[in-house]
PDB file as gemmi writes it, atoms N, CA and C in Angstrom:
CRYST1    1.000    1.000    1.000  90.00  90.00  90.00 P 1                      
ATOM      1  N   UNK A   1     167.838  83.776 167.869  1.00  0.00           N  
ATOM      2  CA  UNK A   1     168.512  83.028 166.611  1.00  0.00           C  
ATOM      3  C   UNK A   1     167.548  83.340 166.307  1.00  0.00           C  
ATOM      4  N   UNK A   2     168.361  84.168 164.811  1.00  0.00           N  
ATOM      5  CA  UNK A   2     166.887  84.454 164.098  1.00  0.00           C  
ATOM      6  C   UNK A   2     166.436  84.184 163.389  1.00  0.00           C  
ATOM      7  N   UNK A   3     165.342  83.659 162.637  1.00  0.00           N  
ATOM      8  CA  UNK A   3     164.383  83.188 162.144  1.00  0.00           C  
ATOM      9  C   UNK A   3     164.957  82.687 160.673  1.00  0.00           C  
ATOM     10  N   UNK A   4     164.529  81.007 159.577  1.00  0.00           N  
ATOM     11  CA  UNK A   4     165.127  81.488 158.751  1.00  0.00           C  
ATOM     12  C   UNK A   4     164.391  80.868 157.963  1.00  0.00           C  
ATOM     13  N   UNK A   5     164.504  82.067 155.951  1.00  0.00           N  
ATOM     14  CA  UNK A   5     163.101  82.319 155.405  1.00  0.00           C  
ATOM     15  C   UNK A   5     163.888  81.107 153.816  1.00  0.00           C  
ATOM     16  N   UNK A   6     163.560  80.678 153.526  1.00  0.00           N  
ATOM     17  CA  UNK A   6     163.556  79.603 152.181  1.00  0.00           C  
ATOM     18  C   UNK A   6     162.860  80.270 151.255  1.00  0.00           C  
ATOM     19  N   UNK A   7     163.460  80.653 150.363  1.00  0.00           N  
ATOM     20  CA  UNK A   7     162.972  81.675 148.816  1.00  0.00           C  
ATOM     21  C   UNK A   7     162.694  80.899 147.879  1.00  0.00           C  
ATOM     22  N   UNK A   8     162.018  80.990 147.383  1.00  0.00           N  
ATOM     23  CA  UNK A   8     161.505  80.223 145.692  1.00  0.00           C  
ATOM     24  C   UNK A   8     161.746  81.389 144.634  1.00  0.00           C  
ATOM     25  N   UNK A   9     162.705  81.405 144.076  1.00  0.00           N  
ATOM     26  CA  UNK A   9     163.106  82.582 143.073  1.00  0.00           C  
ATOM     27  C   UNK A   9     162.192  83.181 142.049  1.00  0.00           C  
ATOM     28  N   UNK A  10     161.852  81.908 141.807  1.00  0.00           N  
ATOM     29  CA  UNK A  10     160.034  82.385 140.946  1.00  0.00           C  
ATOM     30  C   UNK A  10     159.703  82.702 140.487  1.00  0.00           C  
ATOM     31  N   UNK A  11     158.812  82.712 141.960  1.00  0.00           N  
ATOM     32  CA  UNK A  11     157.562  82.909 143.264  1.00  0.00           C  
ATOM     33  C   UNK A  11     157.863  84.791 143.167  1.00  0.00           C  
ATOM     34  N   UNK A  12     159.014  85.019 143.265  1.00  0.00           N  
ATOM     35  CA  UNK A  12     159.883  86.311 143.544  1.00  0.00           C  
ATOM     36  C   UNK A  12     160.151  86.976 142.404  1.00  0.00           C  
ATOM     37  N   UNK A  13     160.254  85.899 141.387  1.00  0.00           N  
ATOM     38  CA  UNK A  13     160.305  86.877 140.096  1.00  0.00           C  
ATOM     39  C   UNK A  13     158.372  87.203 139.489  1.00  0.00           C  
ATOM     40  N   UNK A  14     157.720  86.350 139.836  1.00  0.00           N  
ATOM     41  CA  UNK A  14     156.362  86.638 139.701  1.00  0.00           C  
ATOM     42  C   UNK A  14     155.798  87.697 140.138  1.00  0.00           C  
ATOM     43  N   UNK A  15     156.045  87.815 141.480  1.00  0.00           N  
ATOM     44  CA  UNK A  15     155.651  88.805 142.174  1.00  0.00           C  
ATOM     45  C   UNK A  15     156.305  90.109 141.704  1.00  0.00           C  
ATOM     46  N   UNK A  16     157.499  90.414 141.559  1.00  0.00           N  
ATOM     47  CA  UNK A  16     157.940  91.929 140.355  1.00  0.00           C  
ATOM     48  C   UNK A  16     157.448  92.062 139.038  1.00  0.00           C  
ATOM     49  N   UNK A  17     157.205  90.775 138.820  1.00  0.00           N  
ATOM     50  CA  UNK A  17     155.867  91.636 137.489  1.00  0.00           C  
ATOM     51  C   UNK A  17     154.729  91.908 137.284  1.00  0.00           C  
ATOM     52  N   UNK A  18     154.242  90.858 139.062  1.00  0.00           N  
ATOM     53  CA  UNK A  18     153.001  92.010 139.032  1.00  0.00           C  
ATOM     54  C   UNK A  18     153.261  93.009 139.257  1.00  0.00           C  
ATOM     55  N   UNK A  19     153.509  93.578 140.385  1.00  0.00           N  
ATOM     56  CA  UNK A  19     153.880  94.706 140.742  1.00  0.00           C  
ATOM     57  C   UNK A  19     154.509  95.858 139.744  1.00  0.00           C  
ATOM     58  N   UNK A  20     155.237  95.247 138.600  1.00  0.00           N  
ATOM     59  CA  UNK A  20     155.203  96.282 137.506  1.00  0.00           C  
ATOM     60  C   UNK A  20     154.173  97.208 136.816  1.00  0.00           C  
ATOM     61  N   UNK A  21     153.213  94.823 136.859  1.00  0.00           N  
ATOM     62  CA  UNK A  21     152.263  95.700 135.855  1.00  0.00           C  
ATOM     63  C   UNK A  21     150.893  96.809 136.524  1.00  0.00           C  
ATOM     64  N   UNK A  22     150.932  96.331 137.690  1.00  0.00           N  
ATOM     65  CA  UNK A  22     150.085  96.541 138.820  1.00  0.00           C  
ATOM     66  C   UNK A  22     150.255  98.340 138.506  1.00  0.00           C  
ATOM     67  N   UNK A  23     151.840  99.040 138.735  1.00  0.00           N  
ATOM     68  CA  UNK A  23     152.838  99.771 138.958  1.00  0.00           C  
ATOM     69  C   UNK A  23     152.821 100.349 138.466  1.00  0.00           C  
ATOM     70  N   UNK A  24     152.395 100.150 136.577  1.00  0.00           N  
ATOM     71  CA  UNK A  24     151.525 101.113 135.523  1.00  0.00           C  
ATOM     72  C   UNK A  24     149.902 101.523 135.379  1.00  0.00           C  
ATOM     73  N   UNK A  25     149.828 100.157 135.603  1.00  0.00           N  
ATOM     74  CA  UNK A  25     148.657 100.654 135.572  1.00  0.00           C  
ATOM     75  C   UNK A  25     147.370 102.039 137.173  1.00  0.00           C  
ATOM     76  N   UNK A  26     148.560 101.950 138.227  1.00  0.00           N  
ATOM     77  CA  UNK A  26     147.766 103.121 139.056  1.00  0.00           C  
ATOM     78  C   UNK A  26     148.803 104.577 138.138  1.00  0.00           C  
ATOM     79  N   UNK A  27     149.785 104.291 137.589  1.00  0.00           N  
ATOM     80  CA  UNK A  27     150.325 105.998 137.163  1.00  0.00           C  
ATOM     81  C   UNK A  27     149.317 106.038 136.093  1.00  0.00           C  
ATOM     82  N   UNK A  28     148.756 104.514 135.147  1.00  0.00           N  
ATOM     83  CA  UNK A  28     147.143 105.563 133.790  1.00  0.00           C  
ATOM     84  C   UNK A  28     146.133 105.712 135.043  1.00  0.00           C  
ATOM     85  N   UNK A  29     145.422 106.092 136.158  1.00  0.00           N  
ATOM     86  CA  UNK A  29     144.818 106.299 137.001  1.00  0.00           C  
ATOM     87  C   UNK A  29     145.424 107.713 137.305  1.00  0.00           C  
ATOM     88  N   UNK A  30     146.104 107.133 137.862  1.00  0.00           N  
ATOM     89  CA  UNK A  30     146.573 108.766 138.126  1.00  0.00           C  
ATOM     90  C   UNK A  30     146.801 109.972 137.322  1.00  0.00           C  
ATOM     91  N   UNK A  31     147.483 110.099 135.988  1.00  0.00           N  
ATOM     92  CA  UNK A  31     147.346 110.288 134.785  1.00  0.00           C  
ATOM     93  C   UNK A  31     145.897 110.981 134.316  1.00  0.00           C  
ATOM     94  N   UNK A  32     144.991 110.569 135.188  1.00  0.00           N  
ATOM     95  CA  UNK A  32     143.244 110.611 134.466  1.00  0.00           C  
ATOM     96  C   UNK A  32     142.473 111.536 135.415  1.00  0.00           C  
ATOM     97  N   UNK A  33     143.532 111.133 136.463  1.00  0.00           N  
ATOM     98  CA  UNK A  33     142.719 112.295 138.003  1.00  0.00           C  
ATOM     99  C   UNK A  33     143.145 113.367 137.511  1.00  0.00           C  
ATOM    100  N   UNK A  34     144.483 113.865 138.028  1.00  0.00           N  
ATOM    101  CA  UNK A  34     145.300 114.249 137.422  1.00  0.00           C  
ATOM    102  C   UNK A  34     144.136 115.377 136.511  1.00  0.00           C  
ATOM    103  N   UNK A  35     143.499 114.894 135.448  1.00  0.00           N  
ATOM    104  CA  UNK A  35     142.789 115.635 134.683  1.00  0.00           C  
ATOM    105  C   UNK A  35     141.238 116.528 134.650  1.00  0.00           C  
ATOM    106  N   UNK A  36     141.085 115.686 136.604  1.00  0.00           N  
ATOM    107  CA  UNK A  36     139.870 116.534 136.606  1.00  0.00           C  
ATOM    108  C   UNK A  36     139.463 116.785 137.181  1.00  0.00           C  
ATOM    109  N   UNK A  37     138.864 118.144 137.312  1.00  0.00           N  
ATOM    110  CA  UNK A  37     138.625 119.744 138.071  1.00  0.00           C  
ATOM    111  C   UNK A  37     137.370 120.057 138.751  1.00  0.00           C  
ATOM    112  N   UNK A  38     137.235 119.668 139.542  1.00  0.00           N  
ATOM    113  CA  UNK A  38     135.804 120.064 141.080  1.00  0.00           C  
ATOM    114  C   UNK A  38     135.649 121.360 141.099  1.00  0.00           C  
ATOM    115  N   UNK A  39     134.142 121.398 140.738  1.00  0.00           N  
ATOM    116  CA  UNK A  39     133.448 122.475 141.110  1.00  0.00           C  
ATOM    117  C   UNK A  39     134.313 123.093 142.888  1.00  0.00           C  
ATOM    118  N   UNK A  40     134.302 124.111 143.143  1.00  0.00           N  
ATOM    119  CA  UNK A  40     134.357 124.247 144.374  1.00  0.00           C  
ATOM    120  C   UNK A  40     133.020 124.081 144.752  1.00  0.00           C  
ATOM    121  N   UNK A  41     133.506 123.594 146.172  1.00  0.00           N  
ATOM    122  CA  UNK A  41     132.337 122.835 146.952  1.00  0.00           C  
ATOM    123  C   UNK A  41     131.345 121.799 146.122  1.00  0.00           C  
ATOM    124  N   UNK A  42     132.215 121.072 145.872  1.00  0.00           N  
ATOM    125  CA  UNK A  42     132.022 120.022 145.537  1.00  0.00           C  
ATOM    126  C   UNK A  42     131.544 119.107 146.560  1.00  0.00           C  
ATOM    127  N   UNK A  43     132.524 119.079 147.681  1.00  0.00           N  
ATOM    128  CA  UNK A  43     132.519 118.073 148.811  1.00  0.00           C  
ATOM    129  C   UNK A  43     131.744 119.021 150.468  1.00  0.00           C  
ATOM    130  N   UNK A  44     131.398 120.160 149.760  1.00  0.00           N  
ATOM    131  CA  UNK A  44     130.305 120.682 150.564  1.00  0.00           C  
ATOM    132  C   UNK A  44     130.265 121.575 150.768  1.00  0.00           C  
ATOM    133  N   UNK A  45     130.106 122.214 152.471  1.00  0.00           N  
ATOM    134  CA  UNK A  45     130.637 124.050 153.035  1.00  0.00           C  
ATOM    135  C   UNK A  45     131.489 123.699 153.990  1.00  0.00           C  
ATOM    136  N   UNK A  46     131.188 122.385 154.341  1.00  0.00           N  
ATOM    137  CA  UNK A  46     132.189 121.751 155.478  1.00  0.00           C  
ATOM    138  C   UNK A  46     133.652 122.655 155.176  1.00  0.00           C  
ATOM    139  N   UNK A  47     133.983 122.872 157.061  1.00  0.00           N  
ATOM    140  CA  UNK A  47     135.447 124.075 157.155  1.00  0.00           C  
ATOM    141  C   UNK A  47     136.550 122.953 155.911  1.00  0.00           C  
ATOM    142  N   UNK A  48     136.431 121.475 156.004  1.00  0.00           N  
ATOM    143  CA  UNK A  48     137.347 120.794 155.732  1.00  0.00           C  
ATOM    144  C   UNK A  48     137.129 120.090 154.061  1.00  0.00           C  
ATOM    145  N   UNK A  49     136.150 120.704 153.962  1.00  0.00           N  
ATOM    146  CA  UNK A  49     135.374 120.390 151.636  1.00  0.00           C  
ATOM    147  C   UNK A  49     136.693 120.671 151.375  1.00  0.00           C  
ATOM    148  N   UNK A  50     136.858 122.364 151.427  1.00  0.00           N  
ATOM    149  CA  UNK A  50     138.079 122.322 150.322  1.00  0.00           C  
ATOM    150  C   UNK A  50     139.610 122.135 150.499  1.00  0.00           C  
ATOM    151  N   UNK A  51     139.882 121.672 151.673  1.00  0.00           N  
ATOM    152  CA  UNK A  51     141.105 120.657 151.934  1.00  0.00           C  
ATOM    153  C   UNK A  51     141.200 118.869 150.995  1.00  0.00           C  
ATOM    154  N   UNK A  52     139.982 118.314 151.433  1.00  0.00           N  
ATOM    155  CA  UNK A  52     139.552 117.506 150.606  1.00  0.00           C  
ATOM    156  C   UNK A  52     139.536 117.724 149.245  1.00  0.00           C  
ATOM    157  N   UNK A  53     138.695 118.208 149.194  1.00  0.00           N  
ATOM    158  CA  UNK A  53     139.200 118.548 147.045  1.00  0.00           C  
ATOM    159  C   UNK A  53     140.473 118.733 146.671  1.00  0.00           C  
ATOM    160  N   UNK A  54     141.059 119.494 147.133  1.00  0.00           N  
ATOM    161  CA  UNK A  54     142.861 119.616 146.945  1.00  0.00           C  
ATOM    162  C   UNK A  54     143.696 118.272 146.748  1.00  0.00           C  
ATOM    163  N   UNK A  55     142.207 117.660 148.033  1.00  0.00           N  
ATOM    164  CA  UNK A  55     143.981 116.304 147.485  1.00  0.00           C  
ATOM    165  C   UNK A  55     143.055 115.565 147.214  1.00  0.00           C  
TER     166      UNK A  55                                                      
END                                                                             
């Protein structure tokens, strides 16, 4: 037998409004991060450091 849930529509609307705000905040942060350029070797000399810098 499937579980039954009761949903409060106003809670869903508040959640959706907060998700939209956070999504915009994440977009702003991502735009700022995209402008950052790291110098070669910023993460050290280990083999994975260049891949980490690319990420």
